[in-house]
Amino acid sequence: MGPHGVEEKSMLEILVKCNPADLTTFMKNSPYIFLDDEIPRNQISALPSIYFCFFGGQRAVIQRTMHPWERDALLVRKSFQEKPPLYNLLIELACTRTSDEFLGARKAFQCLYSESVEEFVAVKVQGFQRRLLVALVSTYRYEGMRIDEAAIKLECQKLARAIKTDHRNEIENDDEVLRILTTRSKHHLKTIHKCYKEDYDSNLEEDLDDIQILRDTVNCLCAPPIYFSKILDTAMSICPAVQEMEALTRVIVTRTDVDMKDIAAEFDRKYGATLIERIEAAALGNYRDFLVALVKRGMAN
């Protein structure tokens, strides 16, 4: 990278085409950007020309080139730097990553900040929020497909009994609700989600509408495309908040190589316009082109 700036278009094209393994190689071969460490640490001060040239797209470029563990560790910290705290961001990180991915983020967090994610979260919140969030960031879920049909039926009934009560405190203080949501595998929970719909003719997350922190938990665990499409729609609405605009970058960059095809399909179905059309209307310049290219890459996978 010379002293006369950055060839933006070429660099964006390279970053879009890179798969995760290529990005890791890019970081290892870029000592002026990343330290040669087991958990590479982004050196923002070494990127003045990128910051100068990319303006609104700077987060997209940097997040795209960061190690996923490091990126998620920084996002965990960011979730409590905002006022009010972004509980949904922490839930998103803990519930939409695989067990190994979030374990890596927890290791990166300790490396970067000399404390665990669990203790960081525990001192930031109180009461029910503390019990739920600490449990979510602490768990290492089973990732296989084995399920217990009898347990699913019983736990579906337990959730329904807690949800149908007229007292919000009942569900927030129900240890069984907490146990089910914070320890069961995602496949198990998706089966409970389906069972609830069949037995009670309503969606689990819809019946939790007045308890946003639980609604986000259920959506992130059982229906990530629904959660992410909602985040994207809000981010591209008229006059979004700064945190909502940043979410556009975060979701596109972090889900490109995961489930972008499913997210785009859900977005198209729910909001009456394609995700690419909305991005083209909401963003400008190279930032717009970069996001659109990432979406197209994700949809092609």
C-alpha positions as CSV (number, residue, x, y, z in Angstrom):
1,M,0.0,0.0,0.0
2,G,1.7,3.1,-1.2
3,P,1.5,6.7,0.1
4,H,-0.9,7.9,-2.6
5,G,-4.0,6.1,-1.4
6,V,-5.9,2.9,-2.2
7,E,-7.3,1.5,-5.5
8,E,-10.7,1.1,-3.9
9,K,-12.5,-0.9,-6.5
10,S,-9.7,-3.4,-6.9
11,M,-9.3,-4.0,-3.2
12,L,-13.1,-4.4,-2.7
13,E,-13.2,-7.0,-5.6
14,I,-10.4,-8.9,-3.9
15,L,-12.0,-8.9,-0.5
16,V,-15.4,-10.0,-1.9
17,K,-13.8,-13.0,-3.7
18,C,-11.8,-14.1,-0.7
19,N,-13.1,-17.1,1.2
20,P,-12.5,-17.3,5.0
21,A,-9.3,-19.2,4.5
22,D,-8.0,-16.6,2.0
23,L,-8.8,-13.9,4.5
24,T,-6.8,-15.6,7.2
25,T,-3.8,-15.8,4.8
26,F,-4.3,-12.1,3.9
27,M,-4.1,-11.2,7.6
28,K,-1.0,-13.3,8.2
29,N,0.7,-11.7,5.2
30,S,-0.2,-8.2,6.3
31,P,2.1,-7.5,9.3
32,Y,1.5,-3.7,9.0
33,I,-2.2,-4.4,9.7
34,F,-2.2,-7.4,12.0
35,L,0.1,-8.7,14.7
36,D,1.5,-12.1,14.1
37,D,-0.3,-13.7,17.0
38,E,-2.5,-16.7,17.6
39,I,-5.4,-14.3,17.8
40,P,-4.6,-11.5,15.3
41,R,-5.3,-8.1,16.7
42,N,-6.5,-5.4,14.3
43,Q,-4.2,-2.3,14.3
44,I,-6.6,0.5,13.4
45,S,-3.8,3.1,13.6
46,A,-2.0,1.3,10.7
47,L,-4.9,1.9,8.4
48,P,-5.2,5.6,7.9
49,S,-5.4,5.4,4.1
50,I,-8.2,2.8,4.2
51,Y,-10.1,5.0,6.7
52,F,-9.6,8.0,4.6
53,C,-10.7,6.4,1.4
54,F,-13.6,4.2,2.6
55,F,-15.5,6.5,4.9
56,G,-18.9,4.8,5.5
57,G,-17.4,1.5,4.2
58,Q,-14.5,1.4,6.6
59,R,-16.3,-0.9,9.0
60,A,-17.2,-3.3,6.2
61,V,-13.6,-3.5,5.0
62,I,-12.1,-3.9,8.4
63,Q,-14.7,-6.4,9.6
64,R,-14.3,-8.5,6.4
65,T,-10.6,-8.8,6.9
66,M,-10.6,-9.5,10.7
67,H,-10.4,-12.9,12.2
68,P,-14.0,-13.9,13.1
69,W,-13.0,-14.6,16.7
70,E,-11.5,-11.2,17.1
71,R,-14.3,-9.5,15.3
72,D,-16.9,-11.1,17.5
73,A,-14.9,-10.3,20.7
74,L,-14.9,-6.7,19.7
75,L,-18.7,-6.8,19.1
76,V,-19.3,-8.4,22.5
77,R,-17.6,-5.4,24.1
78,K,-19.5,-3.0,21.8
79,S,-22.8,-4.4,22.9
80,F,-22.3,-2.7,26.3
81,Q,-20.7,0.5,25.0
82,E,-23.9,1.7,23.6
83,K,-26.6,3.5,25.6
84,P,-28.9,1.7,26.1
85,P,-26.9,-1.6,25.9
86,L,-27.5,-3.7,22.8
87,Y,-28.7,-6.9,24.4
88,N,-29.8,-8.2,21.0
89,L,-26.2,-7.9,19.7
90,L,-24.9,-10.1,22.5
91,I,-27.7,-12.6,22.0
92,E,-27.0,-12.6,18.3
93,L,-23.3,-13.4,18.9
94,A,-24.0,-16.1,21.4
95,C,-26.9,-17.8,19.6
96,T,-26.1,-17.6,15.9
97,R,-22.5,-18.8,16.0
98,T,-21.6,-22.5,16.4
99,S,-20.3,-23.6,19.8
100,D,-16.8,-23.7,18.5
101,E,-17.1,-20.3,16.9
102,F,-18.3,-18.6,20.0
103,L,-15.8,-20.4,22.1
104,G,-13.1,-18.9,19.9
105,A,-14.6,-15.5,20.4
106,R,-14.5,-16.0,24.2
107,K,-10.8,-16.9,23.9
108,A,-10.1,-13.8,21.8
109,F,-12.0,-11.7,24.3
110,Q,-9.8,-12.9,27.1
111,C,-6.7,-12.3,25.0
112,L,-7.7,-8.8,24.1
113,Y,-9.2,-7.6,27.5
114,S,-7.8,-9.9,30.2
115,E,-11.2,-10.9,31.5
116,S,-13.8,-13.5,30.5
117,V,-16.9,-12.7,28.6
118,E,-18.9,-14.1,31.5
119,E,-17.5,-11.8,34.1
120,F,-17.7,-8.8,31.7
121,V,-21.4,-9.4,31.1
122,A,-22.2,-10.3,34.7
123,V,-21.1,-6.9,36.1
124,K,-23.1,-5.0,33.4
125,V,-26.6,-6.3,34.1
126,Q,-28.8,-7.4,37.0
127,G,-31.7,-9.8,37.7
128,F,-33.3,-11.8,34.9
129,Q,-31.1,-10.2,32.2
130,R,-28.0,-11.3,34.0
131,R,-29.1,-14.8,34.5
132,L,-30.1,-15.2,30.8
133,L,-27.2,-13.4,29.2
134,V,-24.5,-15.0,31.3
135,A,-26.0,-18.5,30.7
136,L,-26.1,-17.8,26.9
137,V,-22.5,-16.7,26.7
138,S,-21.3,-19.6,28.9
139,T,-23.0,-22.5,27.2
140,Y,-21.3,-24.9,24.8
141,R,-24.3,-26.5,23.0
142,Y,-24.4,-30.0,21.5
143,E,-24.2,-29.5,17.7
144,G,-25.5,-32.9,16.6
145,M,-29.0,-34.0,15.3
146,R,-29.9,-36.3,18.2
147,I,-33.1,-35.3,19.9
148,D,-35.4,-36.7,22.7
149,E,-39.0,-36.7,21.4
150,A,-40.5,-37.2,24.8
151,A,-38.4,-34.3,26.2
152,I,-39.4,-32.1,23.3
153,K,-43.1,-32.6,24.0
154,L,-42.7,-32.0,27.8
155,E,-40.5,-28.9,27.3
156,C,-42.9,-27.5,24.7
157,Q,-45.7,-27.7,27.3
158,K,-43.5,-26.1,30.0
159,L,-42.7,-23.1,27.7
160,A,-46.4,-22.8,26.8
161,R,-47.5,-22.9,30.5
162,A,-44.9,-20.2,31.4
163,I,-45.8,-18.0,28.4
164,K,-49.6,-18.2,28.7
165,T,-49.5,-16.8,32.3
166,D,-50.7,-13.3,32.7
167,H,-47.7,-12.3,34.8
168,R,-44.5,-11.4,33.0
169,N,-42.5,-12.2,36.2
170,E,-43.6,-15.8,36.0
171,I,-41.7,-16.5,32.8
172,E,-38.7,-14.4,33.8
173,N,-38.3,-16.3,37.1
174,D,-39.0,-19.8,35.6
175,D,-35.8,-21.8,35.8
176,E,-37.1,-24.3,33.3
177,V,-37.5,-21.7,30.6
178,L,-33.9,-20.6,31.3
179,R,-32.6,-24.1,31.2
180,I,-34.3,-25.0,28.0
181,L,-33.2,-21.9,26.1
182,T,-29.7,-21.9,27.4
183,T,-28.7,-25.5,27.3
184,R,-30.6,-27.4,24.6
185,S,-29.1,-27.9,21.1
186,K,-30.4,-25.7,18.3
187,H,-31.9,-28.7,16.5
188,H,-33.7,-29.7,19.7
189,L,-35.0,-26.1,20.1
190,K,-36.1,-25.9,16.4
191,T,-38.1,-29.0,16.9
192,I,-39.7,-27.5,20.0
193,H,-40.5,-24.4,18.0
194,K,-42.2,-26.5,15.4
195,C,-44.1,-28.5,18.1
196,Y,-45.3,-25.2,19.7
197,K,-46.7,-24.0,16.4
198,E,-48.5,-27.3,15.8
199,D,-50.0,-27.6,19.3
200,Y,-50.9,-23.9,20.0
201,D,-51.4,-22.5,16.5
202,S,-49.0,-19.6,17.1
203,N,-45.3,-19.0,16.9
204,L,-43.2,-19.1,20.0
205,E,-41.5,-15.8,19.3
206,E,-44.8,-14.1,18.6
207,D,-46.1,-15.1,22.0
208,L,-43.0,-13.6,23.6
209,D,-43.5,-10.3,21.8
210,D,-43.6,-8.2,25.0
211,I,-40.4,-9.7,26.3
212,Q,-37.9,-8.6,23.6
213,I,-34.9,-10.2,25.1
214,L,-36.5,-13.7,25.0
215,R,-38.0,-13.0,21.6
216,D,-34.5,-12.3,20.2
217,T,-33.1,-15.4,21.9
218,V,-35.7,-17.6,20.3
219,N,-35.4,-16.1,16.9
220,C,-31.6,-16.3,16.9
221,L,-31.6,-19.9,18.0
222,C,-34.6,-21.2,15.9
223,A,-35.0,-18.8,13.0
224,P,-31.9,-16.7,12.3
225,P,-33.0,-15.6,8.8
226,I,-36.2,-14.0,10.4
227,Y,-34.0,-12.2,13.0
228,F,-31.4,-11.0,10.5
229,S,-33.9,-9.8,7.9
230,K,-35.7,-7.7,10.5
231,I,-32.3,-6.2,11.5
232,L,-31.6,-5.4,7.9
233,D,-35.0,-3.8,7.2
234,T,-34.6,-1.6,10.3
235,A,-31.1,-0.6,9.3
236,M,-32.3,0.6,5.8
237,S,-35.4,2.4,7.1
238,I,-35.9,6.2,6.9
239,C,-33.6,7.9,9.4
240,P,-32.2,4.9,11.2
241,A,-30.2,5.3,14.4
242,V,-26.4,5.0,14.2
243,Q,-26.4,1.6,15.8
244,E,-29.0,0.4,13.3
245,M,-26.9,1.6,10.3
246,E,-23.9,-0.2,11.7
247,A,-26.0,-3.3,11.9
248,L,-26.3,-3.3,8.1
249,T,-22.5,-3.7,7.7
250,R,-22.3,-6.2,10.5
251,V,-25.0,-8.6,9.2
252,I,-23.9,-8.5,5.6
253,V,-20.2,-9.1,6.4
254,T,-20.7,-11.7,9.1
255,R,-23.4,-13.8,7.3
256,T,-22.0,-13.7,3.7
257,D,-20.3,-17.1,4.0
258,V,-22.9,-18.6,6.4
259,D,-26.6,-18.2,5.5
260,M,-27.0,-15.1,3.3
261,K,-29.1,-17.0,0.7
262,D,-31.7,-17.8,3.4
263,I,-31.6,-14.3,4.8
264,A,-32.1,-12.8,1.4
265,A,-35.0,-15.1,0.6
266,E,-36.7,-14.3,3.9
267,F,-36.1,-10.6,3.3
268,D,-37.6,-10.8,-0.2
269,R,-40.6,-12.7,1.1
270,K,-41.3,-10.4,4.1
271,Y,-40.6,-6.9,2.8
272,G,-41.8,-7.0,-0.9
273,A,-38.4,-5.9,-2.3
274,T,-35.2,-7.8,-2.8
275,L,-32.4,-7.2,-0.4
276,I,-30.1,-6.0,-3.2
277,E,-32.6,-3.4,-4.3
278,R,-33.0,-2.1,-0.8
279,I,-29.2,-1.9,-0.3
280,E,-28.8,0.0,-3.6
281,A,-31.4,2.5,-2.5
282,A,-30.0,2.9,1.0
283,A,-26.2,3.0,0.5
284,L,-23.9,4.9,-1.8
285,G,-20.6,4.5,-3.8
286,N,-18.1,1.9,-3.1
287,Y,-19.8,1.0,0.2
288,R,-23.0,0.1,-1.7
289,D,-21.1,-1.9,-4.3
290,F,-19.1,-3.8,-1.7
291,L,-22.3,-4.8,0.3
292,V,-24.1,-5.8,-2.9
293,A,-21.2,-7.9,-4.1
294,L,-21.0,-9.7,-0.7
295,V,-24.8,-10.4,-0.9
296,K,-24.4,-11.8,-4.4
297,R,-21.5,-14.0,-3.3
298,G,-23.5,-15.3,-0.3
299,M,-26.5,-16.0,-2.5
300,A,-24.3,-18.0,-5.0
301,N,-22.9,-20.2,-2.3
